[in-house]
Short mmCIF file of C-alpha atoms in Angstrom, two decimals:
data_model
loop_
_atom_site.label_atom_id
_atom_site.label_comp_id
_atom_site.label_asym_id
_atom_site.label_seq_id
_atom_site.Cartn_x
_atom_site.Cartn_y
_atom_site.Cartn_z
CA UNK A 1 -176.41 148.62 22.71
CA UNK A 2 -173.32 149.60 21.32
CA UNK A 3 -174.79 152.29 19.34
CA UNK A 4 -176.03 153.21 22.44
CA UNK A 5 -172.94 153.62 24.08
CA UNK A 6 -171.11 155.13 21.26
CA UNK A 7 -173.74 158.14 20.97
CA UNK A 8 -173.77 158.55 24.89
CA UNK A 9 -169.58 158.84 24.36
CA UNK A 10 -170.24 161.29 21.86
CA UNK A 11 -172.89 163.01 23.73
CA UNK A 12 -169.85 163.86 26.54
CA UNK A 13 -167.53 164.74 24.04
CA UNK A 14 -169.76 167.42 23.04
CA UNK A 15 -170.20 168.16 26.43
CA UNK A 16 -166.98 168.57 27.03
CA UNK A 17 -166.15 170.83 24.73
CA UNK A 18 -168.98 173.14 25.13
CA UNK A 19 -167.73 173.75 28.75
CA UNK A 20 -163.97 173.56 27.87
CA UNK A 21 -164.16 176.10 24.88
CA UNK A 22 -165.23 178.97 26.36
CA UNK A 23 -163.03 178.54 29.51
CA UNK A 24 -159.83 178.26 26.85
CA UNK A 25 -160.54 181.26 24.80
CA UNK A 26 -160.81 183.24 28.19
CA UNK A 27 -157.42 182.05 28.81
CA UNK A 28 -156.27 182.76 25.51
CA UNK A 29 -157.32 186.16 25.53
CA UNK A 30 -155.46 187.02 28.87
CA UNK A 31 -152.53 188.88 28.78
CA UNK A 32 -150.16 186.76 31.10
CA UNK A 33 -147.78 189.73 31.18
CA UNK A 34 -150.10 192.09 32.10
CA UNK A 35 -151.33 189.81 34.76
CA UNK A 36 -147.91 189.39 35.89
CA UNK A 37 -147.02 193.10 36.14
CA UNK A 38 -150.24 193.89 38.14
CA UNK A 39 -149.69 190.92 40.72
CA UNK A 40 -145.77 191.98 41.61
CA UNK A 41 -147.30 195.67 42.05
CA UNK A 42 -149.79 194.47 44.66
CA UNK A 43 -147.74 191.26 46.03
CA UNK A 44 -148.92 189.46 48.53
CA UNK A 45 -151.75 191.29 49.24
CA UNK A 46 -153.36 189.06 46.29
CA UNK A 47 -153.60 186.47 48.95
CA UNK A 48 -156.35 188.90 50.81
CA UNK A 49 -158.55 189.04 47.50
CA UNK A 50 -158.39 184.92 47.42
CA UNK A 51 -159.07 184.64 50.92
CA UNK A 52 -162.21 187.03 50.51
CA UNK A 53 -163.50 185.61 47.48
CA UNK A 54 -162.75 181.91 49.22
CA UNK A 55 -164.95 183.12 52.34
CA UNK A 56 -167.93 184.58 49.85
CA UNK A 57 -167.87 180.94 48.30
CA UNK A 58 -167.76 178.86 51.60
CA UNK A 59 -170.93 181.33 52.71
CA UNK A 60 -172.50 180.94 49.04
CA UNK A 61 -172.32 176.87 49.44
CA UNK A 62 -173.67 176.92 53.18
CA UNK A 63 -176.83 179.19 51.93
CA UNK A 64 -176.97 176.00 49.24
CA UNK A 65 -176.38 173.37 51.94
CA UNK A 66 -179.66 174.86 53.99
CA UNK A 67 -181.97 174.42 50.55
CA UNK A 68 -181.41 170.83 50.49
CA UNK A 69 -183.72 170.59 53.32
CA UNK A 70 -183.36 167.81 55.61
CA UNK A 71 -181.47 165.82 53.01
CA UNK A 72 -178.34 168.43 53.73
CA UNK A 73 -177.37 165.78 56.40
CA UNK A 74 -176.11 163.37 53.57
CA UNK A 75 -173.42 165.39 52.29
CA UNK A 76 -170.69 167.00 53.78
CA UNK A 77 -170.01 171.10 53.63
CA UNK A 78 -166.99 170.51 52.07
CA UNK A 79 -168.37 168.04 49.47
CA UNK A 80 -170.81 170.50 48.52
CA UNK A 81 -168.19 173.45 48.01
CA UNK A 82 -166.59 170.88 45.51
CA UNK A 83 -169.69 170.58 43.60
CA UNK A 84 -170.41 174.34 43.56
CA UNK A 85 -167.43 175.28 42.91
CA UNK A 86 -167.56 173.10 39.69
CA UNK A 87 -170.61 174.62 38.43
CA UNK A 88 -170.28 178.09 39.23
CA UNK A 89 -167.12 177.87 37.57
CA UNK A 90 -169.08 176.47 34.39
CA UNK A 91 -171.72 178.83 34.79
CA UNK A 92 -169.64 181.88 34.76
CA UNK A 93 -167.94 181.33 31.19
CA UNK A 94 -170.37 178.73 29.69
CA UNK A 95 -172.22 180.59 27.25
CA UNK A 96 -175.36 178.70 29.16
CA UNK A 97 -174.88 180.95 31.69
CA UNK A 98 -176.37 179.24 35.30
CA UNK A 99 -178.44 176.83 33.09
CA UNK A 100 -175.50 174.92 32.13
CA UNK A 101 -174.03 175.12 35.88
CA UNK A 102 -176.95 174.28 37.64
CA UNK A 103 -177.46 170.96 35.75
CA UNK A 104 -173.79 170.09 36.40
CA UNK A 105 -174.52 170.69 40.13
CA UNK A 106 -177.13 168.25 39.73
CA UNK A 107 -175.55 165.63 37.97
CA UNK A 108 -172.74 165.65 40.11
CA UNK A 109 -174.97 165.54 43.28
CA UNK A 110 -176.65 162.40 41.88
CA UNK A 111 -174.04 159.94 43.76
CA UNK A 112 -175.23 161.75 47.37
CA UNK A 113 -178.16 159.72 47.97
CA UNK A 114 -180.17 162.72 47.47
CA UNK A 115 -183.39 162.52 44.87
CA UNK A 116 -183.02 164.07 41.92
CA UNK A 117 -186.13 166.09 42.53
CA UNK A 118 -184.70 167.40 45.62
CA UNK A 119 -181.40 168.40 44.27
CA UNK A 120 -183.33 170.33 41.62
CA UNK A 121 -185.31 172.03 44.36
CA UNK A 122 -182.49 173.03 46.03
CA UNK A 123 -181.09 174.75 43.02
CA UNK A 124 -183.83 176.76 42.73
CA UNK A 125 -184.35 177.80 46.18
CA UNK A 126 -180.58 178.95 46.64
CA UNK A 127 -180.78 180.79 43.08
CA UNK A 128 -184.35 182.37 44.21
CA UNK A 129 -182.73 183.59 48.09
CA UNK A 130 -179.31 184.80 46.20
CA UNK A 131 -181.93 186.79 44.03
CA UNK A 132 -183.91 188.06 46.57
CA UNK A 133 -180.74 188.85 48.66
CA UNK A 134 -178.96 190.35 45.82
CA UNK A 135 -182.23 192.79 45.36
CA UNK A 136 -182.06 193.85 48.94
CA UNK A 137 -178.53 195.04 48.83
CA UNK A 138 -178.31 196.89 45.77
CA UNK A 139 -181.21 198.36 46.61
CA UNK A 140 -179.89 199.76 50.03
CA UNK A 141 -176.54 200.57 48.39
CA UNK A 142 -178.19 202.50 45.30
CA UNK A 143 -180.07 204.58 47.42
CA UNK A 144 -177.21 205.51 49.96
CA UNK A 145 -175.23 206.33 46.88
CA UNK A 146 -177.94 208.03 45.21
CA UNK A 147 -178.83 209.93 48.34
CA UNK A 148 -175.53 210.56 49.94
CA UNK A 149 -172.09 210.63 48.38
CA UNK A 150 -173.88 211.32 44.82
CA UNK A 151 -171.32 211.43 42.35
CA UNK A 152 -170.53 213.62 39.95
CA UNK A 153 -171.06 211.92 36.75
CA UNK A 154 -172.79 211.52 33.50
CA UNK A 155 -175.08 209.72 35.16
CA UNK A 156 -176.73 211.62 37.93
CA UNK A 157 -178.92 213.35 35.14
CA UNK A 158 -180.85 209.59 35.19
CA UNK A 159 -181.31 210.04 38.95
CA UNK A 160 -185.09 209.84 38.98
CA UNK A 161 -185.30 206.96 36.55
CA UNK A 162 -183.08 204.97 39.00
CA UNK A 163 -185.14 205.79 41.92
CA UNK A 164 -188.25 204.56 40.32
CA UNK A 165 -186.33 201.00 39.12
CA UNK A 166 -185.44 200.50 42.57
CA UNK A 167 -189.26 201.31 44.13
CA UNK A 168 -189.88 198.56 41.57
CA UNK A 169 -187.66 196.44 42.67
CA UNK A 170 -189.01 197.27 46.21
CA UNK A 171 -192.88 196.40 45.04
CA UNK A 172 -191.79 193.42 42.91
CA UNK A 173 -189.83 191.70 46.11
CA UNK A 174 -193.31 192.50 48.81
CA UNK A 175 -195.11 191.46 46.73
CA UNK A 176 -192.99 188.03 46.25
CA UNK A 177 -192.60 187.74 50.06
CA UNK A 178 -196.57 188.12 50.36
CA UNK A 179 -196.82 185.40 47.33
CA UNK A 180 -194.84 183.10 49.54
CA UNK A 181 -197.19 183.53 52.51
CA UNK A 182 -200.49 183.23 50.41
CA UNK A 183 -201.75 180.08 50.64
CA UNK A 184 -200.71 177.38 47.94
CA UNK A 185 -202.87 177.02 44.57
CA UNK A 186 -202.63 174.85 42.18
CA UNK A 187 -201.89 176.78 38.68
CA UNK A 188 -204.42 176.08 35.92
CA UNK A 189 -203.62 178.03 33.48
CA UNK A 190 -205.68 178.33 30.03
CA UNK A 191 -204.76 175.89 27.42
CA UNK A 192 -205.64 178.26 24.45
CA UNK A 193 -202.35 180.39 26.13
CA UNK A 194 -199.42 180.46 24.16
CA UNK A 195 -196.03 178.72 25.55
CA UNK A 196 -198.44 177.35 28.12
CA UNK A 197 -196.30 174.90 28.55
CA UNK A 198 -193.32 177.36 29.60
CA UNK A 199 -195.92 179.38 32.10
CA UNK A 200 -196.81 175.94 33.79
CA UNK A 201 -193.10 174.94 34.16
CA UNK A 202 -192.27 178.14 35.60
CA UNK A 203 -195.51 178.40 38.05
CA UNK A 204 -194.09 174.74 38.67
CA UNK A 205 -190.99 176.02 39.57
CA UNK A 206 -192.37 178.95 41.97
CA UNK A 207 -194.24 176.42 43.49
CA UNK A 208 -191.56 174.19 44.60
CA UNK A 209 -189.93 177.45 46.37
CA UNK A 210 -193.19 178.24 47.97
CA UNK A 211 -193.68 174.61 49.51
CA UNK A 212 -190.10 174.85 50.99
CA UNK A 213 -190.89 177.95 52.22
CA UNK A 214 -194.02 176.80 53.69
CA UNK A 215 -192.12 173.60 55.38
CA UNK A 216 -188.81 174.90 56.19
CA UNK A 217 -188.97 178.41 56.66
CA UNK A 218 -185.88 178.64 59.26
CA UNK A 219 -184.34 176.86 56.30
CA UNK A 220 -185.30 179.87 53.87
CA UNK A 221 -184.84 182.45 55.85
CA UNK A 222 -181.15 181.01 56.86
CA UNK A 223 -180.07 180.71 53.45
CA UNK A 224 -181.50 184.47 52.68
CA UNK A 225 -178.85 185.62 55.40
CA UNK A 226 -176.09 183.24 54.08
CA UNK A 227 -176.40 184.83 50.37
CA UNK A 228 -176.65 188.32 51.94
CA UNK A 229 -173.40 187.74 53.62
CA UNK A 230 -171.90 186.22 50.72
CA UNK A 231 -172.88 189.33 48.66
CA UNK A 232 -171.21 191.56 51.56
CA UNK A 233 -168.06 189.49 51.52
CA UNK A 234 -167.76 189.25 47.55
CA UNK A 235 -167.89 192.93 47.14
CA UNK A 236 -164.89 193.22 49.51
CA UNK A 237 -162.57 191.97 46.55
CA UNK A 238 -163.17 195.07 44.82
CA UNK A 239 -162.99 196.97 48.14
CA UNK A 240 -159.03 195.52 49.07
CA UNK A 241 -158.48 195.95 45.39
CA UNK A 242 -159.45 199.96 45.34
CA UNK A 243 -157.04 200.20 48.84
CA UNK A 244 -154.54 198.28 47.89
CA UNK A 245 -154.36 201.04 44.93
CA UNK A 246 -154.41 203.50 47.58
CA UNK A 247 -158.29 204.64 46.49
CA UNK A 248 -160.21 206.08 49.32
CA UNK A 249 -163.83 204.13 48.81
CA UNK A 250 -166.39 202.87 51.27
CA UNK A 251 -167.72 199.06 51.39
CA UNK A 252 -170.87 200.35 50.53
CA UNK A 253 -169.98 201.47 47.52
CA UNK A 254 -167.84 198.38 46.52
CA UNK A 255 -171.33 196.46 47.33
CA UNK A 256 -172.87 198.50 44.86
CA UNK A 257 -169.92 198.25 42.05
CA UNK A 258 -169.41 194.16 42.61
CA UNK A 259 -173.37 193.14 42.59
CA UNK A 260 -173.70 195.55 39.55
CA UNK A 261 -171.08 193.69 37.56
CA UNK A 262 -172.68 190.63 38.61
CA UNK A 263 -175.88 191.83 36.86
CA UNK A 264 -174.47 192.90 33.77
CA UNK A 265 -172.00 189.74 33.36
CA UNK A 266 -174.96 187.72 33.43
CA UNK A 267 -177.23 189.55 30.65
CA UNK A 268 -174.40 189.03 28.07
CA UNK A 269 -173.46 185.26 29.54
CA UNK A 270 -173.81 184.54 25.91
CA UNK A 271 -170.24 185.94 25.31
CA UNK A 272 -167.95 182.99 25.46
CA UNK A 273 -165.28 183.14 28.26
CA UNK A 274 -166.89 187.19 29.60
CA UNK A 275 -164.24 188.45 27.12
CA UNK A 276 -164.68 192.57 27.40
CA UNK A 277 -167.92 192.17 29.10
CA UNK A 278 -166.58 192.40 32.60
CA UNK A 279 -163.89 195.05 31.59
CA UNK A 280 -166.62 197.22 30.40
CA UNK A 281 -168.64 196.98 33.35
CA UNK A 282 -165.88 197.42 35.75
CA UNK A 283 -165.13 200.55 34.00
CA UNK A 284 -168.66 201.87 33.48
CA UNK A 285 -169.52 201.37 37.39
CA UNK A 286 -165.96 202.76 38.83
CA UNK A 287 -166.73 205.31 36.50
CA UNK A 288 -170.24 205.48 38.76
CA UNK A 289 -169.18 205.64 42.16
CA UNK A 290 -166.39 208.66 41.36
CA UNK A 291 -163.53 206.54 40.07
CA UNK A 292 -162.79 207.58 36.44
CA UNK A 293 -158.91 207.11 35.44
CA UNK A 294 -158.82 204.71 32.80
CA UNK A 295 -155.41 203.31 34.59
CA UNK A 296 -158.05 202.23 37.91
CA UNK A 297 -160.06 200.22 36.10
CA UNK A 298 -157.86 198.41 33.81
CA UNK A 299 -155.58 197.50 36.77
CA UNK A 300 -158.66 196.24 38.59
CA UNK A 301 -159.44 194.14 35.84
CA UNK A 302 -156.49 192.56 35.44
CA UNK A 303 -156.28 191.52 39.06
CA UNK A 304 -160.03 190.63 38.92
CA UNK A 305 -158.89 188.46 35.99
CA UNK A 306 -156.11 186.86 38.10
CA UNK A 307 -158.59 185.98 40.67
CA UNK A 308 -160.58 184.05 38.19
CA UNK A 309 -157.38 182.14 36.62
CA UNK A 310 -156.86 180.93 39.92
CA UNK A 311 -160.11 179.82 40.96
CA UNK A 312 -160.24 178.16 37.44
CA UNK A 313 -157.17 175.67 38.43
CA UNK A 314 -158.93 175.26 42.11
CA UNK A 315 -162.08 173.94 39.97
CA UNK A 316 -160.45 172.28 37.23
CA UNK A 317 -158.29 170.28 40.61
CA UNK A 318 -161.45 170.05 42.18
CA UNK A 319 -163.31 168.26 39.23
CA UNK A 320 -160.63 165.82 38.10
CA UNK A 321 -160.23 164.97 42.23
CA UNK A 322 -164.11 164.15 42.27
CA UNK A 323 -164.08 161.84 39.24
CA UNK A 324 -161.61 159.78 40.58
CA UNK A 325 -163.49 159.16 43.87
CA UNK A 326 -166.24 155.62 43.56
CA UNK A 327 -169.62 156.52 42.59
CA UNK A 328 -172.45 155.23 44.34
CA UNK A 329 -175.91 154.11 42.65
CA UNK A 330 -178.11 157.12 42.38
CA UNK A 331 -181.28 157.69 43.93
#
């Protein structure tokens, strides 16, 4: 037994520092005096980026709070935001990427009452609808940019190769939605397959989204508008940022700029702490919509950066404040 325990102490050590690591080195590469610089320019008018960022959480954790079915009724909005804000904080600089958030969401959740299963389930619903959600907009907000302020850049002369990844994208979500409505089959997929037991867990997975689609559908389709709103309000950081900097842009086009970023941050998640990755990508998608001074997009970082530091403390508060509450037994 006490072997036991020691390992399981270890175990959270190691933890520990897997999520801790990456979160210090993004610290430790932040220039504080930059930072500092960039926040007196704008002044208060930081206080308009946390407020927006604050609402695109709050509408991010009620399009969760919907997936937990009729099991939402055992935790509280608020509690919920904790929890979220825990993971997605974990998930942003954990070189896991939403793997390693999502099962902290769940293990946190575990004191609710709530099964296990159904925690799980709701994890993958509210990922699938942010998706889906997240494919819709960019969509609508490639093509309006593609079709109507079209700017002048390098990359115009890939104009027709973006038009046919978004009438993929197009295709790929019908034909999800029609997958949804289909009626429900058990997969039996050949054993001779190889990594049939990865196809099965993932057909597993789709499955669980299509019987909550099947038995809540006002559920679904209320957490598809939640994320769609959250997207909207996100992208308004970048918007206030681009203003406050006296930039003449539309929300549109910040929609566009903010989901791409999202995108690329999370195929290089491997990078511990985002270090450059985000820089890059703010300066390759300004760079996109029109906005090419190299002086835009490093002050835009910075502040973007700021944002995070902040919301780092608000998690870090959040997390030590929901470890000292009692724990209940788990379901």
């Amino acid at each position: 037994m006490g072997k036991l325990i020691r390992n399981k102490a270890f175990l959270k050590f190691v933890i520990l520092l897997f999520v801790l690591v990456p979160v210090f080195i993004f610290i430790v590469q932040t220039d504080f005096v930059v930072v500092k610089r960039e926040l007196f320019q704008i002044g208060f008018n930081f206080i308009y980026i946390i407020l927006t960022t604050f609402t695109a959480y709050v509408l991010g954790t009620w399009g969760w709070y919907f997936c937990l079915g009729n099991d939402r009724k055992k935790i509280s909005i608020s509690q919920l935001f904790t929890i979220r804000q825990i993971g997605e904080t974990i998930a942003l600089y954990n070189p896991t990427g939403v793997l390693g958030g999502d099962l902290l969401k769940v293990e946190l959740l575990k004191s609710k009452h709530i099964s296990k299963a159904t925690v799980l389930n709701s994890v993958i619903v509210s990922r699938m609808t942010a998706m889906l959600s997240q494919i819709l907009l960019f969509t609508l907000a490639m093509v309006w940019v593609l079709s109507v302020s079209r700017p002048q850049t390098d990359v115009d002369r890939w104009t027709l190769s973006l038009y046919a990844m978004l009438t993929i994208l197009v295709l790929l979500k019908a034909y999800f939605f029609y997958w949804l409505a289909s009626p429900l089959r058990h997969p039996t997929p050949d054993s001779t397959f190889p990594f049939k037991k990865n196809i099965t867990h993932i057909r597993s997975l789709l499955q669980d989204v299509k019987i909550f689609f099947r038995q809540h559908p006002k559920m679904f389709w209320a957490s598809y508008i939640l994320f769609t709103a959250h997207w909207i309000v996100g992208s308004m950081e970048f918007y206030f940022i681009l203003a406050f900097l006296e930039l003449d842009v539309q929300i549109i086009q910040t929609l566009l700029v903010d989901m791409s970023i999202v995108m690329i941050k999370s195929l290089f998640s491997f990078v511990p702490g985002q270090i450059g990755v985000e820089e890059l990508a703010n300066k390759f998608m300004l760079s996109f919509i029109g906005i090419s001074a190299g002086s835009i997009w490093i002050t835009a970082s910075v502040i973007r950066r700021s944002r995070q530091l902040f919301w780092i403390g608000v998690g870090s508060i959040l997390y030590l404040c929901l470890k000292k509450r009692p724990q209940h037994a788990t379901v």
